[in-house]
mmCIF file of C-alpha atoms in Angstrom:
data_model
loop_
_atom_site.group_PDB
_atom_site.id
_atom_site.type_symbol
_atom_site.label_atom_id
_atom_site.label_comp_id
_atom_site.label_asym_id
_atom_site.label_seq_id
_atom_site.Cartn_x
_atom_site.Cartn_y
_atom_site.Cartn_z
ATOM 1 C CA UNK A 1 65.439 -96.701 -67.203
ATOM 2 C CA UNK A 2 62.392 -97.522 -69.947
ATOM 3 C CA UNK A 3 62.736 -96.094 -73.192
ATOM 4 C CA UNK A 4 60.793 -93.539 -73.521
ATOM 5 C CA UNK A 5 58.229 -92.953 -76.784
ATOM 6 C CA UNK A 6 56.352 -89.914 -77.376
ATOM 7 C CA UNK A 7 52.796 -90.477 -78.968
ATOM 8 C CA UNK A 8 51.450 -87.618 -80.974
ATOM 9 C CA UNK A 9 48.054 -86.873 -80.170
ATOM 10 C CA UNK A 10 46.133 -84.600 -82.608
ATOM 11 C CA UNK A 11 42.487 -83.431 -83.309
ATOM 12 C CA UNK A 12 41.025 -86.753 -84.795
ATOM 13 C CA UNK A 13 43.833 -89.245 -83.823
ATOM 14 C CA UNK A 14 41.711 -92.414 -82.745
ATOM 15 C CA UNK A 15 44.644 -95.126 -82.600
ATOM 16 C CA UNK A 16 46.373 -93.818 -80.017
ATOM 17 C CA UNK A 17 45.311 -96.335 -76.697
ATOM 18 C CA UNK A 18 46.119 -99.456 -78.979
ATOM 19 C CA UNK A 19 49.948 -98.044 -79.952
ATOM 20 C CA UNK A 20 50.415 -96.987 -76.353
ATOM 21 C CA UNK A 21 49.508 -100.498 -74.828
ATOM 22 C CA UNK A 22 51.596 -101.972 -77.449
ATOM 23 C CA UNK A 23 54.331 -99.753 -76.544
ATOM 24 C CA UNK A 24 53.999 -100.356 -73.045
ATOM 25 C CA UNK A 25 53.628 -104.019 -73.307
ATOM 26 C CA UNK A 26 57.355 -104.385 -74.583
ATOM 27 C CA UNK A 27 59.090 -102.852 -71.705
ATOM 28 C CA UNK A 28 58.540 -98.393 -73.191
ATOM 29 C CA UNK A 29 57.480 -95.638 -71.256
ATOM 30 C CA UNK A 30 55.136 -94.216 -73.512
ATOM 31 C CA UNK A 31 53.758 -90.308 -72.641
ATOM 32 C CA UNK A 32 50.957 -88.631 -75.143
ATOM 33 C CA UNK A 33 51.942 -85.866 -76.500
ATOM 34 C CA UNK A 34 49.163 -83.140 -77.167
ATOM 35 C CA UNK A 35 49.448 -80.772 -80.026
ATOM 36 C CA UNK A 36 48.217 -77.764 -78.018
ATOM 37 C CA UNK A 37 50.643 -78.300 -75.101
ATOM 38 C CA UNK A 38 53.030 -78.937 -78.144
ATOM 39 C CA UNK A 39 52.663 -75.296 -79.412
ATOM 40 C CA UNK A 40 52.409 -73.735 -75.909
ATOM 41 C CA UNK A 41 55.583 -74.553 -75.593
ATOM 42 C CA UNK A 42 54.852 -76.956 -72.263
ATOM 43 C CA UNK A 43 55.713 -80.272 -73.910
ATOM 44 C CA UNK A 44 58.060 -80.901 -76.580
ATOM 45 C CA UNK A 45 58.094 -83.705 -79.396
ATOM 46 C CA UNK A 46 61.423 -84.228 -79.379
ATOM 47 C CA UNK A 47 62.343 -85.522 -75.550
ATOM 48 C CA UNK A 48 62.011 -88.918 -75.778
ATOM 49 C CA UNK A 49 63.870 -92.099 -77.604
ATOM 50 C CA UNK A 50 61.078 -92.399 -79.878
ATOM 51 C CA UNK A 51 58.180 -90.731 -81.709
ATOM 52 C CA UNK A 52 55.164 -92.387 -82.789
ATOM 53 C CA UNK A 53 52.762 -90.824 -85.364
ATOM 54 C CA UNK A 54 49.632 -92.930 -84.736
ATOM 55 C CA UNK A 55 46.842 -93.843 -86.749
ATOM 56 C CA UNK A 56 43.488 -91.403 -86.975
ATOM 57 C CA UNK A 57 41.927 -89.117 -89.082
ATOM 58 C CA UNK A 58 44.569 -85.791 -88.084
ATOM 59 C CA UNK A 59 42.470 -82.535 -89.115
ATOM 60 C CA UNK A 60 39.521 -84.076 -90.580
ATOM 61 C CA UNK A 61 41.444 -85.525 -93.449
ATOM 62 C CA UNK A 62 40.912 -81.233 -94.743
ATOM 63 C CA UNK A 63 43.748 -81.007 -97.549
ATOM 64 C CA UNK A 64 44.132 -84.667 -97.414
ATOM 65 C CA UNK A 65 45.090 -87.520 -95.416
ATOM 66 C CA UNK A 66 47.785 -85.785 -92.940
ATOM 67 C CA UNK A 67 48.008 -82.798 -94.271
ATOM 68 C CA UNK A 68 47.476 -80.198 -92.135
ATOM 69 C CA UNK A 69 49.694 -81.959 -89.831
ATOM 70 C CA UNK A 70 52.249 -82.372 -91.643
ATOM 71 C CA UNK A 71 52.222 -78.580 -92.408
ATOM 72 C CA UNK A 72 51.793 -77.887 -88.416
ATOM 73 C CA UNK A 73 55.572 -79.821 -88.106
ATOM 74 C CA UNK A 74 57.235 -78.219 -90.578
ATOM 75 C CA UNK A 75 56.205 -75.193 -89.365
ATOM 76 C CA UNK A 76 55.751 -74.420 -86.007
ATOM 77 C CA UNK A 77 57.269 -77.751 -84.915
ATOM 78 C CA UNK A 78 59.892 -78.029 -87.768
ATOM 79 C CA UNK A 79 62.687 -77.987 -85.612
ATOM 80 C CA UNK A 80 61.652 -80.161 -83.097
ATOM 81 C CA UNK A 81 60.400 -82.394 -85.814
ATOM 82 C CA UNK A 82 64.106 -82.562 -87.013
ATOM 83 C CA UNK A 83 65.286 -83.605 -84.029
ATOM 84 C CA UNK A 84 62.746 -86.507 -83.778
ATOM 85 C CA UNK A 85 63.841 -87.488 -87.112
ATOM 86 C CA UNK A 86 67.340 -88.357 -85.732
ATOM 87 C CA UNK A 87 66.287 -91.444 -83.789
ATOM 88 C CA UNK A 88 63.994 -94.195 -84.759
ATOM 89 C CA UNK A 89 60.286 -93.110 -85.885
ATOM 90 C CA UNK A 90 57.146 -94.973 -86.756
ATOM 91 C CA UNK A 91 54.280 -93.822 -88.606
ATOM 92 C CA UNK A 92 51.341 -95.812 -88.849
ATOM 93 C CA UNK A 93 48.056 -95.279 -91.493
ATOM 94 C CA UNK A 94 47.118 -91.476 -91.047
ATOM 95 C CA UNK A 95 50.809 -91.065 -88.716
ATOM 96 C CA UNK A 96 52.508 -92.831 -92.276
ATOM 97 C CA UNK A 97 50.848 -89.968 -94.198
ATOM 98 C CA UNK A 98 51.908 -86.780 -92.445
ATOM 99 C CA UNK A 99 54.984 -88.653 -92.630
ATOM 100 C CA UNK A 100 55.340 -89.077 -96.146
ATOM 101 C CA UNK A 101 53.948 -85.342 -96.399
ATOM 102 C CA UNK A 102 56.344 -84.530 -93.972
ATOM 103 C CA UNK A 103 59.284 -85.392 -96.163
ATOM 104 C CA UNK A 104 60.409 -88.609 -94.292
ATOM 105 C CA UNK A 105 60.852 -90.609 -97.223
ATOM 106 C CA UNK A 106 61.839 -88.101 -99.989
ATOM 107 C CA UNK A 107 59.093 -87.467 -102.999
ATOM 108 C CA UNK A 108 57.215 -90.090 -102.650
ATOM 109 C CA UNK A 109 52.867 -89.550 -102.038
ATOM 110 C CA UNK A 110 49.848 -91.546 -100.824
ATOM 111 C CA UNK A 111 46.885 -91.140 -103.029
ATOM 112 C CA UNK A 112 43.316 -92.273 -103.218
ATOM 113 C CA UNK A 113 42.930 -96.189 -103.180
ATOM 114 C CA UNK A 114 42.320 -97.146 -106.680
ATOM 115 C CA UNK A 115 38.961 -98.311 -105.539
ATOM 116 C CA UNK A 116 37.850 -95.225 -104.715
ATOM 117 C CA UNK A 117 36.707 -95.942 -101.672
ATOM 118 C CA UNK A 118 37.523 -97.257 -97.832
ATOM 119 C CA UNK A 119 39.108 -100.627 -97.202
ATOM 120 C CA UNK A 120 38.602 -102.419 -94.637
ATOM 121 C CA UNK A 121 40.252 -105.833 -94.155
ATOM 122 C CA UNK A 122 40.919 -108.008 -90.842
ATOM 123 C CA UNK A 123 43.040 -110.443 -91.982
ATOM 124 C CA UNK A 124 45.969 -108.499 -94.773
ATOM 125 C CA UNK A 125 49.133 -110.190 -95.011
ATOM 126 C CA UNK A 126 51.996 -108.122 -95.106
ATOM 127 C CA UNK A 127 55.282 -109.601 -96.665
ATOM 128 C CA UNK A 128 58.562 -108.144 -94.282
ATOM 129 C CA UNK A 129 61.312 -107.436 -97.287
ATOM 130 C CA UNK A 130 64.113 -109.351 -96.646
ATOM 131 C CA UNK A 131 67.559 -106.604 -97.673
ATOM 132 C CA UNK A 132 66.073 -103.732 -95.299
ATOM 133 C CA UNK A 133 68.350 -103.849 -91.923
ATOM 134 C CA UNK A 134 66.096 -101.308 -90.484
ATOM 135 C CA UNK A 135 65.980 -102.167 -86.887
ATOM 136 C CA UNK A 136 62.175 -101.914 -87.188
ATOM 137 C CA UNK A 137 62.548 -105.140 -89.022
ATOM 138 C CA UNK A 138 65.480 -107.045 -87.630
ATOM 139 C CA UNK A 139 64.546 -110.543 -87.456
ATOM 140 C CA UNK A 140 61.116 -110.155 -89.379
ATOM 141 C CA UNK A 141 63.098 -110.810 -93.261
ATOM 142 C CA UNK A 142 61.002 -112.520 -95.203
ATOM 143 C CA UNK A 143 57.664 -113.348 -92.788
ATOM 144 C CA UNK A 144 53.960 -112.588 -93.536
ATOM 145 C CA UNK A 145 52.232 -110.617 -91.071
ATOM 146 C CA UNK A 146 48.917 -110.681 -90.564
ATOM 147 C CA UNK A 147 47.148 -107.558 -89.116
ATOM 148 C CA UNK A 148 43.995 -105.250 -90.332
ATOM 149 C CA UNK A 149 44.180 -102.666 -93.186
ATOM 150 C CA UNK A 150 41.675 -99.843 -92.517
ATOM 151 C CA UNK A 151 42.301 -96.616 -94.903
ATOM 152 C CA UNK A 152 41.139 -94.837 -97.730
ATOM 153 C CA UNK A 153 44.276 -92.818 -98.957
ATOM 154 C CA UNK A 154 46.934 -95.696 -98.765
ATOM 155 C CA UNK A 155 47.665 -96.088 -102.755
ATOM 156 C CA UNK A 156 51.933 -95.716 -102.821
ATOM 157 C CA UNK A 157 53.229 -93.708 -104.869
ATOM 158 C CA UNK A 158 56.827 -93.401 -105.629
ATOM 159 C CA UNK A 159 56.677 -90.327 -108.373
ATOM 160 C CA UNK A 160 60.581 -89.876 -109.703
ATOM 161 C CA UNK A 161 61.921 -90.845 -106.085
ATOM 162 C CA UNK A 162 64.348 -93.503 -106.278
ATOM 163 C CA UNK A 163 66.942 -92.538 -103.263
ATOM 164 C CA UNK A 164 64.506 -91.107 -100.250
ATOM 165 C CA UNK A 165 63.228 -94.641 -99.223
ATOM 166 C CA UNK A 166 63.266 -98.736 -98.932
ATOM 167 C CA UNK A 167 60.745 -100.925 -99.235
ATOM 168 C CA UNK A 168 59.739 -102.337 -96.053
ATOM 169 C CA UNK A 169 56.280 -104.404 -96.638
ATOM 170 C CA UNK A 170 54.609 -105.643 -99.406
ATOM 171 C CA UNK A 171 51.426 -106.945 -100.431
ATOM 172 C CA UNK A 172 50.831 -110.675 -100.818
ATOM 173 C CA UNK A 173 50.376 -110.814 -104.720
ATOM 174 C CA UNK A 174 46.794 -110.310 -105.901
ATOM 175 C CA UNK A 175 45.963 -108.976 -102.548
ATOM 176 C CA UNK A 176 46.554 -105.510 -102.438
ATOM 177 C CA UNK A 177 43.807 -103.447 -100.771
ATOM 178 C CA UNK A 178 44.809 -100.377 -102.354
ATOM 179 C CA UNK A 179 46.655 -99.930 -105.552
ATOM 180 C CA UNK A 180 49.784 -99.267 -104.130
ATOM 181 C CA UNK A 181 52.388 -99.119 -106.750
ATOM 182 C CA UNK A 182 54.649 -102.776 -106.454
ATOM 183 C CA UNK A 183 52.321 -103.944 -104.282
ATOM 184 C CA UNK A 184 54.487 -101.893 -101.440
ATOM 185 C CA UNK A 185 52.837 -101.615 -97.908
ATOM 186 C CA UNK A 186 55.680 -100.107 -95.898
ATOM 187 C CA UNK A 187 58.514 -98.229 -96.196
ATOM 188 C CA UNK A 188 61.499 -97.025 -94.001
ATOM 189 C CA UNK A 189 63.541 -94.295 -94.773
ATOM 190 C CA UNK A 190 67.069 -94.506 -96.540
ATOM 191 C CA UNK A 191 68.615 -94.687 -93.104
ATOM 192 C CA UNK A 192 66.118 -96.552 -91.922
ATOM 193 C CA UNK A 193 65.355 -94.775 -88.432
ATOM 194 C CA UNK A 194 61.698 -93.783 -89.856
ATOM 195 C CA UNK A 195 59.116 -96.603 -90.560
ATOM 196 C CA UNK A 196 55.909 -96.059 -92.030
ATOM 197 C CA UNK A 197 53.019 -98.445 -92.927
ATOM 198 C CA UNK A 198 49.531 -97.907 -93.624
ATOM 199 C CA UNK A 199 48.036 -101.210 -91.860
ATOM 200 C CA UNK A 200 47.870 -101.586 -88.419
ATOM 201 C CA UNK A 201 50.005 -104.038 -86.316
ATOM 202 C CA UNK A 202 48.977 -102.476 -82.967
ATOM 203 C CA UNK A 203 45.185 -104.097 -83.648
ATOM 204 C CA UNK A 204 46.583 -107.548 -84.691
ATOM 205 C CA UNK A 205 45.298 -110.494 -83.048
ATOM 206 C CA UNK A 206 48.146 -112.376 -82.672
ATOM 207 C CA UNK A 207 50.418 -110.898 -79.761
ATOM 208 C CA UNK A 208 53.566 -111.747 -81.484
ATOM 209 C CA UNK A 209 52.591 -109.911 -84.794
ATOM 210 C CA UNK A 210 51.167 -107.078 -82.538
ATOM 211 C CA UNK A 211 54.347 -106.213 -80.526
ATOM 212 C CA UNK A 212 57.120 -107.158 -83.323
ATOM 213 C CA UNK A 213 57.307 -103.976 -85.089
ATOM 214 C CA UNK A 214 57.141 -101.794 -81.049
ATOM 215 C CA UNK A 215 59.227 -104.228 -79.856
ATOM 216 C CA UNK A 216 62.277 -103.897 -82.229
ATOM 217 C CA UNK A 217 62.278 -100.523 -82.363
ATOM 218 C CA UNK A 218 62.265 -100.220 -78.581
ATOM 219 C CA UNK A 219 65.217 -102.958 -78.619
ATOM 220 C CA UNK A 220 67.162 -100.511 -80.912
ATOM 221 C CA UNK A 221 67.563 -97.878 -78.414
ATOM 222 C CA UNK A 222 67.767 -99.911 -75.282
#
């Protein structure tokens, strides 16, 4: 049987038919999952291999990038939500931000980007760190990946957190988009089942670059 990923769909979530496609492409079953059906109890977030927090605008932004869902899993969904947690996860732009806000990777926050403003770049290159042995990464170590950066609340912040997370991306040097602290792009969790990333790899041009990140994590629970 196909892996199977669930793909959260909220009010404003916008990224969802590019991270299903790449899903799909690498040999998933991915199924939406709808917050409403989510709450009525007729779906659940926590049947599947795999969740995927894709990229969007969750709630308007109201609160802050991802908060209000992030509030909606720890709540309502919280233990569902801790179940997901136990196999591999990927959160990607506004997905990466109710993750962080969803305690994935310890204290850590996304703020503002120091600019003030909305970047939007086609061509960022992403640097894959090479001592993370997250299976989101296996076989990346070390490689630039190019795929677009489109966000406005990306800036990394680690606060006092020094045990919740790993680096996972960086920034080439002199060419981060947002302030992030280090110049870090990505993160995985200290266990590194939960992935995170503002950019997005799912609208990459390059097919390779577009389906590494899916394709991994699919491999991982094959």
């Amino acid at each position: 049987m196909k892996p199977t990923v669930n793909v959260l769909y909220l009010p404003g979530t916008n990224c969802q038919e590019e991270t299903v496609r790449a899903f799909a492409e690498v040999g998933a079953q991915p199924r939406m999952r709808f917050a409403a059906d989510l709450l009525a109890g007729t779906e659940r977030l926590d049947d599947a291999d795999i969740l995927c927090i894709p990229g969007g605008f969750s709630f308007g932004d109201h609160l802050g990038g991802g908060a209000v869902a992030a509030a909606l899993l720890r709540s309502h969904l919280a233990d569902q939500f801790e179940a997901a947690r136990t196999r591999p996860l990927i959160g990607i732009c506004n997905g990466f931000q109710i993750a962080v806000r969803g305690g994935c990777f310890g204290k850590v926050g996304l703020k503002v980007n120091s600019a003030g403003t909305f970047r939007n770049e086609e061509n960022q290159r992403h640097v894959v760190e090479n001592d993370n042995d997250s299976p989101w990464l296996t076989g990346l170590g070390g490689q630039t990946l190019t795929f677009p950066c489109a966000h406005g609340e990306g800036r990394f912040d680690p606060g006092s957190e020094t045990a919740g997370f790993r680096v996972a991306l960086r920034y080439e040097k002199d060419s981060n988009p947002d302030g992030s602290f280090d110049d870090i792009a990505g993160v995985t969790s200290a266990d590194g089942l939960a992935f995170g990333l503002m950019d997005h790899p799912e609208r990459a041009i390059d097919r390779e670059v577009r389906l590494a990140f899916f394709s991994n994590g699919v491999r991982a629970v094959r």
